[in-house]
Amino acid sequence: ADNEIELTQSGNNLNLSIDQIGGQNYIGGITGESFSGDISGTDNEIVLHQEHSYAGTNPNTIQIYDYNGNNNQVMLRQGSDGRNGFSGPYVSDTTEYSGHTMTLDLDGSNNTIVTGQRNERDVGHDLTVGVYSDDNTINSVQGYHGEKSGEMYLWNDGNDVTTFQDGNGDHNFYIDLTGAYGTTLDLD
């Protein structure tokens, strides 16, 4: 079964949770940069979770590209593994053979972002996070099997960033920090 959702959301105090279990998955934004995945607002809680329930043939993809707002909580999980972010634990892997890919572009301050990617086969795992604002908390986890690669771009100040990769396969993570004041970075 195919899954697909394209988002354009504007407003405050939204509580949105989407679970895509089985199928190819996808959520929205970036492809051709039509900005169909845009989300804007303050004090929102958004949880997007994707899982394959069979030996799938790649996609999974969450891309938002432009998220504008302050004081939001955003959790993006593929195959699960938010490593106790928000109110975890979230451990999954009921035959999660997906291609993973995740992209988020955030413009806003005082947000909490939790990302997780997990796979029990040697496929999947890619992550790109861009943050153009101050005083955010970002927690990124890539776990279990397969090559893990990530990129994080922080063009701002006063952020608290933790990124963690474990399991077998190559581990690569690129981080670009730009800002006048410090960002606390934990790389495990």
mmCIF file of N, CA and C in Angstrom, residues 81-166:
data_model
loop_
_atom_site.group_PDB
_atom_site.id
_atom_site.type_symbol
_atom_site.label_atom_id
_atom_site.label_comp_id
_atom_site.label_asym_id
_atom_site.label_seq_id
_atom_site.Cartn_x
_atom_site.Cartn_y
_atom_site.Cartn_z
ATOM 1 N N ASP A 81 12.758 5.088 17.140
ATOM 2 C CA ASP A 81 13.953 5.444 17.889
ATOM 3 C C ASP A 81 14.100 6.935 18.099
ATOM 4 N N GLY A 82 13.267 7.482 18.917
ATOM 5 C CA GLY A 82 13.423 8.847 19.380
ATOM 6 C C GLY A 82 14.265 8.886 20.634
ATOM 7 N N ARG A 83 14.807 7.734 21.046
ATOM 8 C CA ARG A 83 15.611 7.584 22.268
ATOM 9 C C ARG A 83 15.096 8.445 23.401
ATOM 10 N N ASN A 84 13.886 8.175 23.767
ATOM 11 C CA ASN A 84 13.266 8.781 24.935
ATOM 12 C C ASN A 84 13.005 10.276 24.810
ATOM 13 N N GLY A 85 13.013 10.790 23.581
ATOM 14 C CA GLY A 85 12.616 12.175 23.388
ATOM 15 C C GLY A 85 11.126 12.284 23.646
ATOM 16 N N PHE A 86 10.666 13.430 24.029
ATOM 17 C CA PHE A 86 9.310 13.676 24.490
ATOM 18 C C PHE A 86 9.015 12.653 25.574
ATOM 19 N N SER A 87 8.122 11.712 25.340
ATOM 20 C CA SER A 87 7.782 10.783 26.422
ATOM 21 C C SER A 87 8.064 9.336 26.027
ATOM 22 N N GLY A 88 9.175 9.088 25.294
ATOM 23 C CA GLY A 88 9.547 7.746 24.830
ATOM 24 C C GLY A 88 9.453 6.721 25.942
ATOM 25 N N PRO A 89 9.875 5.513 25.822
ATOM 26 C CA PRO A 89 10.731 4.990 24.761
ATOM 27 C C PRO A 89 9.956 4.614 23.510
ATOM 28 N N TYR A 90 10.612 4.725 22.355
ATOM 29 C CA TYR A 90 10.055 4.322 21.077
ATOM 30 C C TYR A 90 11.051 3.387 20.422
ATOM 31 N N VAL A 91 10.872 2.127 20.577
ATOM 32 C CA VAL A 91 11.723 1.150 19.908
ATOM 33 C C VAL A 91 10.814 0.381 18.994
ATOM 34 N N SER A 92 11.266 0.104 17.786
ATOM 35 C CA SER A 92 10.395 -0.558 16.838
ATOM 36 C C SER A 92 11.154 -1.647 16.117
ATOM 37 N N ASP A 93 11.186 -1.606 14.802
ATOM 38 C CA ASP A 93 11.859 -2.570 13.950
ATOM 39 C C ASP A 93 11.077 -3.835 13.756
ATOM 40 N N THR A 94 9.833 -3.736 13.496
ATOM 41 C CA THR A 94 9.069 -4.893 13.076
ATOM 42 C C THR A 94 9.256 -4.999 11.572
ATOM 43 N N THR A 95 10.393 -5.531 11.159
ATOM 44 C CA THR A 95 10.780 -5.670 9.766
ATOM 45 C C THR A 95 10.824 -4.321 9.061
ATOM 46 N N GLU A 96 11.609 -3.409 9.539
ATOM 47 C CA GLU A 96 11.738 -2.067 8.960
ATOM 48 C C GLU A 96 12.877 -2.041 7.949
ATOM 49 N N TYR A 97 12.616 -2.352 6.696
ATOM 50 C CA TYR A 97 13.632 -2.300 5.652
ATOM 51 C C TYR A 97 13.348 -1.101 4.769
ATOM 52 N N SER A 98 13.603 0.037 5.229
ATOM 53 C CA SER A 98 13.222 1.204 4.452
ATOM 54 C C SER A 98 14.438 1.968 3.989
ATOM 55 N N GLY A 99 14.237 2.932 3.118
ATOM 56 C CA GLY A 99 15.325 3.735 2.596
ATOM 57 C C GLY A 99 15.598 4.972 3.424
ATOM 58 N N HIS A 100 14.762 5.320 4.382
ATOM 59 C CA HIS A 100 14.885 6.536 5.191
ATOM 60 C C HIS A 100 15.379 7.723 4.374
ATOM 61 N N THR A 101 15.061 8.872 4.735
ATOM 62 C CA THR A 101 15.606 10.159 4.305
ATOM 63 C C THR A 101 14.830 11.120 5.159
ATOM 64 N N MET A 102 15.419 12.148 5.615
ATOM 65 C CA MET A 102 14.698 13.082 6.464
ATOM 66 C C MET A 102 15.293 14.449 6.227
ATOM 67 N N THR A 103 14.509 15.466 6.085
ATOM 68 C CA THR A 103 14.999 16.833 5.917
ATOM 69 C C THR A 103 14.059 17.733 6.695
ATOM 70 N N LEU A 104 14.587 18.680 7.393
ATOM 71 C CA LEU A 104 13.767 19.657 8.121
ATOM 72 C C LEU A 104 14.479 20.984 8.023
ATOM 73 N N ASP A 105 13.792 22.032 7.794
ATOM 74 C CA ASP A 105 14.349 23.378 7.747
ATOM 75 C C ASP A 105 13.518 24.205 8.719
ATOM 76 N N LEU A 106 14.120 24.663 9.797
ATOM 77 C CA LEU A 106 13.377 25.319 10.868
ATOM 78 C C LEU A 106 13.772 26.779 11.010
ATOM 79 N N ASP A 107 12.799 27.666 10.988
ATOM 80 C CA ASP A 107 12.999 29.087 11.250
ATOM 81 C C ASP A 107 12.148 29.443 12.452
ATOM 82 N N GLY A 108 12.736 29.503 13.614
ATOM 83 C CA GLY A 108 11.987 29.818 14.824
ATOM 84 C C GLY A 108 12.833 29.527 16.048
ATOM 85 N N SER A 109 12.495 30.111 17.161
ATOM 86 C CA SER A 109 13.286 29.980 18.378
ATOM 87 C C SER A 109 12.551 29.188 19.448
ATOM 88 N N ASN A 110 13.324 28.665 20.394
ATOM 89 C CA ASN A 110 12.798 27.936 21.548
ATOM 90 C C ASN A 110 11.987 26.709 21.157
ATOM 91 N N ASN A 111 12.427 26.006 20.118
ATOM 92 C CA ASN A 111 11.771 24.786 19.673
ATOM 93 C C ASN A 111 12.537 23.569 20.169
ATOM 94 N N THR A 112 11.850 22.452 20.288
ATOM 95 C CA THR A 112 12.481 21.166 20.589
ATOM 96 C C THR A 112 12.270 20.267 19.381
ATOM 97 N N ILE A 113 13.371 19.750 18.838
ATOM 98 C CA ILE A 113 13.316 18.876 17.670
ATOM 99 C C ILE A 113 13.938 17.545 18.043
ATOM 100 N N VAL A 114 13.211 16.453 17.826
ATOM 101 C CA VAL A 114 13.716 15.107 18.069
ATOM 102 C C VAL A 114 13.596 14.337 16.759
ATOM 103 N N THR A 115 14.708 13.768 16.286
ATOM 104 C CA THR A 115 14.664 12.946 15.078
ATOM 105 C C THR A 115 15.216 11.567 15.406
ATOM 106 N N GLY A 116 14.648 10.550 14.799
ATOM 107 C CA GLY A 116 15.121 9.188 15.005
ATOM 108 C C GLY A 116 14.983 8.361 13.744
ATOM 109 N N GLN A 117 16.020 7.592 13.446
ATOM 110 C CA GLN A 117 15.993 6.659 12.329
ATOM 111 C C GLN A 117 16.572 5.339 12.824
ATOM 112 N N ARG A 118 15.905 4.244 12.477
ATOM 113 C CA ARG A 118 16.330 2.939 12.962
ATOM 114 C C ARG A 118 15.981 1.897 11.903
ATOM 115 N N ASN A 119 16.865 0.919 11.710
ATOM 116 C CA ASN A 119 16.636 -0.096 10.697
ATOM 117 C C ASN A 119 17.327 -1.384 11.098
ATOM 118 N N GLU A 120 16.698 -2.517 10.868
ATOM 119 C CA GLU A 120 17.324 -3.788 11.222
ATOM 120 C C GLU A 120 18.054 -4.428 10.050
ATOM 121 N N ARG A 121 18.102 -3.773 8.912
ATOM 122 C CA ARG A 121 18.869 -4.231 7.754
ATOM 123 C C ARG A 121 19.875 -3.152 7.370
ATOM 124 N N ASP A 122 20.773 -3.494 6.475
ATOM 125 C CA ASP A 122 21.833 -2.576 6.088
ATOM 126 C C ASP A 122 21.405 -1.624 4.969
ATOM 127 N N VAL A 123 20.311 -0.944 5.137
ATOM 128 C CA VAL A 123 19.849 0.051 4.175
ATOM 129 C C VAL A 123 19.312 1.254 4.940
ATOM 130 N N GLY A 124 19.133 2.348 4.256
ATOM 131 C CA GLY A 124 18.488 3.505 4.859
ATOM 132 C C GLY A 124 19.415 4.453 5.585
ATOM 133 N N HIS A 125 18.843 5.364 6.360
ATOM 134 C CA HIS A 125 19.488 6.372 7.182
ATOM 135 C C HIS A 125 20.112 7.508 6.383
ATOM 136 N N ASP A 126 19.497 8.614 6.317
ATOM 137 C CA ASP A 126 20.045 9.885 5.853
ATOM 138 C C ASP A 126 19.308 10.949 6.636
ATOM 139 N N LEU A 127 19.947 12.038 6.927
ATOM 140 C CA LEU A 127 19.313 13.084 7.729
ATOM 141 C C LEU A 127 19.931 14.418 7.351
ATOM 142 N N THR A 128 19.132 15.438 7.163
ATOM 143 C CA THR A 128 19.635 16.800 7.002
ATOM 144 C C THR A 128 18.728 17.695 7.821
ATOM 145 N N VAL A 129 19.310 18.492 8.690
ATOM 146 C CA VAL A 129 18.548 19.428 9.509
ATOM 147 C C VAL A 129 19.187 20.800 9.359
ATOM 148 N N GLY A 130 18.402 21.806 9.020
ATOM 149 C CA GLY A 130 18.868 23.186 8.965
ATOM 150 C C GLY A 130 18.060 24.014 9.940
ATOM 151 N N VAL A 131 18.740 24.784 10.782
ATOM 152 C CA VAL A 131 18.058 25.590 11.796
ATOM 153 C C VAL A 131 18.567 27.030 11.691
ATOM 154 N N TYR A 132 17.642 27.966 11.482
ATOM 155 C CA TYR A 132 17.972 29.372 11.281
ATOM 156 C C TYR A 132 17.480 30.227 12.444
ATOM 157 N N SER A 133 17.623 29.793 13.647
ATOM 158 C CA SER A 133 17.056 30.540 14.758
ATOM 159 C C SER A 133 17.778 30.178 16.046
ATOM 160 N N ASP A 134 17.431 30.827 17.124
ATOM 161 C CA ASP A 134 18.172 30.711 18.372
ATOM 162 C C ASP A 134 17.452 29.871 19.423
ATOM 163 N N ASP A 135 18.263 29.367 20.367
ATOM 164 C CA ASP A 135 17.774 28.753 21.601
ATOM 165 C C ASP A 135 16.871 27.544 21.371
ATOM 166 N N ASN A 136 17.267 26.674 20.451
ATOM 167 C CA ASN A 136 16.531 25.440 20.178
ATOM 168 C C ASN A 136 17.253 24.249 20.803
ATOM 169 N N THR A 137 16.504 23.191 21.083
ATOM 170 C CA THR A 137 17.071 21.928 21.546
ATOM 171 C C THR A 137 16.841 20.900 20.449
ATOM 172 N N ILE A 138 17.931 20.264 19.992
ATOM 173 C CA ILE A 138 17.848 19.318 18.887
ATOM 174 C C ILE A 138 18.494 18.013 19.314
ATOM 175 N N ASN A 139 17.751 16.909 19.167
ATOM 176 C CA ASN A 139 18.245 15.582 19.524
ATOM 177 C C ASN A 139 18.078 14.677 18.311
ATOM 178 N N SER A 140 19.190 14.165 17.787
ATOM 179 C CA SER A 140 19.157 13.332 16.587
ATOM 180 C C SER A 140 19.762 11.965 16.898
ATOM 181 N N VAL A 141 19.018 10.888 16.577
ATOM 182 C CA VAL A 141 19.491 9.524 16.811
ATOM 183 C C VAL A 141 19.350 8.708 15.536
ATOM 184 N N GLN A 142 20.418 8.019 15.159
ATOM 185 C CA GLN A 142 20.389 7.061 14.058
ATOM 186 C C GLN A 142 20.937 5.759 14.619
ATOM 187 N N GLY A 143 20.138 4.693 14.560
ATOM 188 C CA GLY A 143 20.567 3.483 15.236
ATOM 189 C C GLY A 143 20.346 2.205 14.482
ATOM 190 N N TYR A 144 20.907 1.174 15.054
ATOM 191 C CA TYR A 144 20.814 -0.222 14.664
ATOM 192 C C TYR A 144 21.695 -0.508 13.466
ATOM 193 N N HIS A 145 21.219 -1.133 12.395
ATOM 194 C CA HIS A 145 22.079 -1.580 11.303
ATOM 195 C C HIS A 145 22.163 -0.574 10.172
ATOM 196 N N GLY A 146 23.199 -0.738 9.356
ATOM 197 C CA GLY A 146 23.337 0.029 8.126
ATOM 198 C C GLY A 146 24.137 1.305 8.282
ATOM 199 N N GLU A 147 24.554 1.835 7.134
ATOM 200 C CA GLU A 147 25.310 3.069 7.099
ATOM 201 C C GLU A 147 24.439 4.227 7.557
ATOM 202 N N LYS A 148 25.011 5.078 8.379
ATOM 203 C CA LYS A 148 24.297 6.241 8.886
ATOM 204 C C LYS A 148 25.042 7.491 8.451
ATOM 205 N N SER A 149 24.335 8.437 7.878
ATOM 206 C CA SER A 149 24.957 9.702 7.517
ATOM 207 C C SER A 149 23.999 10.825 7.865
ATOM 208 N N GLY A 150 24.558 11.924 8.282
ATOM 209 C CA GLY A 150 23.732 13.062 8.640
ATOM 210 C C GLY A 150 24.449 14.364 8.387
ATOM 211 N N GLU A 151 23.666 15.398 8.208
ATOM 212 C CA GLU A 151 24.179 16.756 8.076
ATOM 213 C C GLU A 151 23.300 17.668 8.908
ATOM 214 N N MET A 152 23.945 18.583 9.618
ATOM 215 C CA MET A 152 23.200 19.541 10.416
ATOM 216 C C MET A 152 23.832 20.912 10.221
ATOM 217 N N TYR A 153 23.005 21.897 9.883
ATOM 218 C CA TYR A 153 23.451 23.258 9.655
ATOM 219 C C TYR A 153 22.754 24.157 10.662
ATOM 220 N N LEU A 154 23.531 24.853 11.479
ATOM 221 C CA LEU A 154 22.969 25.720 12.520
ATOM 222 C C LEU A 154 23.501 27.128 12.299
ATOM 223 N N TRP A 155 22.638 28.025 11.813
ATOM 224 C CA TRP A 155 23.026 29.395 11.521
ATOM 225 C C TRP A 155 22.419 30.306 12.580
ATOM 226 N N ASN A 156 22.919 30.234 13.794
ATOM 227 C CA ASN A 156 22.291 30.945 14.884
ATOM 228 C C ASN A 156 23.050 30.754 16.180
ATOM 229 N N ASP A 157 22.432 31.080 17.281
ATOM 230 C CA ASP A 157 23.112 31.077 18.574
ATOM 231 C C ASP A 157 22.326 30.317 19.638
ATOM 232 N N GLY A 158 23.048 29.881 20.658
ATOM 233 C CA GLY A 158 22.446 29.385 21.884
ATOM 234 C C GLY A 158 21.653 28.102 21.774
ATOM 235 N N ASN A 159 21.998 27.224 20.836
ATOM 236 C CA ASN A 159 21.280 25.964 20.685
ATOM 237 C C ASN A 159 21.946 24.858 21.500
ATOM 238 N N ASP A 160 21.177 23.840 21.825
ATOM 239 C CA ASP A 160 21.673 22.662 22.528
ATOM 240 C C ASP A 160 21.439 21.467 21.608
ATOM 241 N N VAL A 161 22.519 20.876 21.092
ATOM 242 C CA VAL A 161 22.423 19.830 20.077
ATOM 243 C C VAL A 161 23.056 18.547 20.573
ATOM 244 N N THR A 162 22.333 17.435 20.426
ATOM 245 C CA THR A 162 22.882 16.107 20.707
ATOM 246 C C THR A 162 22.631 15.242 19.486
ATOM 247 N N THR A 163 23.692 14.608 18.986
ATOM 248 C CA THR A 163 23.521 13.672 17.892
ATOM 249 C C THR A 163 24.210 12.365 18.265
ATOM 250 N N PHE A 164 23.558 11.256 17.937
ATOM 251 C CA PHE A 164 24.010 9.937 18.389
ATOM 252 C C PHE A 164 23.806 8.935 17.264
ATOM 253 N N GLN A 165 24.862 8.180 16.947
ATOM 254 C CA GLN A 165 24.780 7.099 15.969
ATOM 255 C C GLN A 165 25.340 5.843 16.622
ATOM 256 N N ASP A 166 24.631 4.715 16.479
ATOM 257 C CA ASP A 166 25.151 3.466 17.020
ATOM 258 C C ASP A 166 24.813 2.310 16.102
#
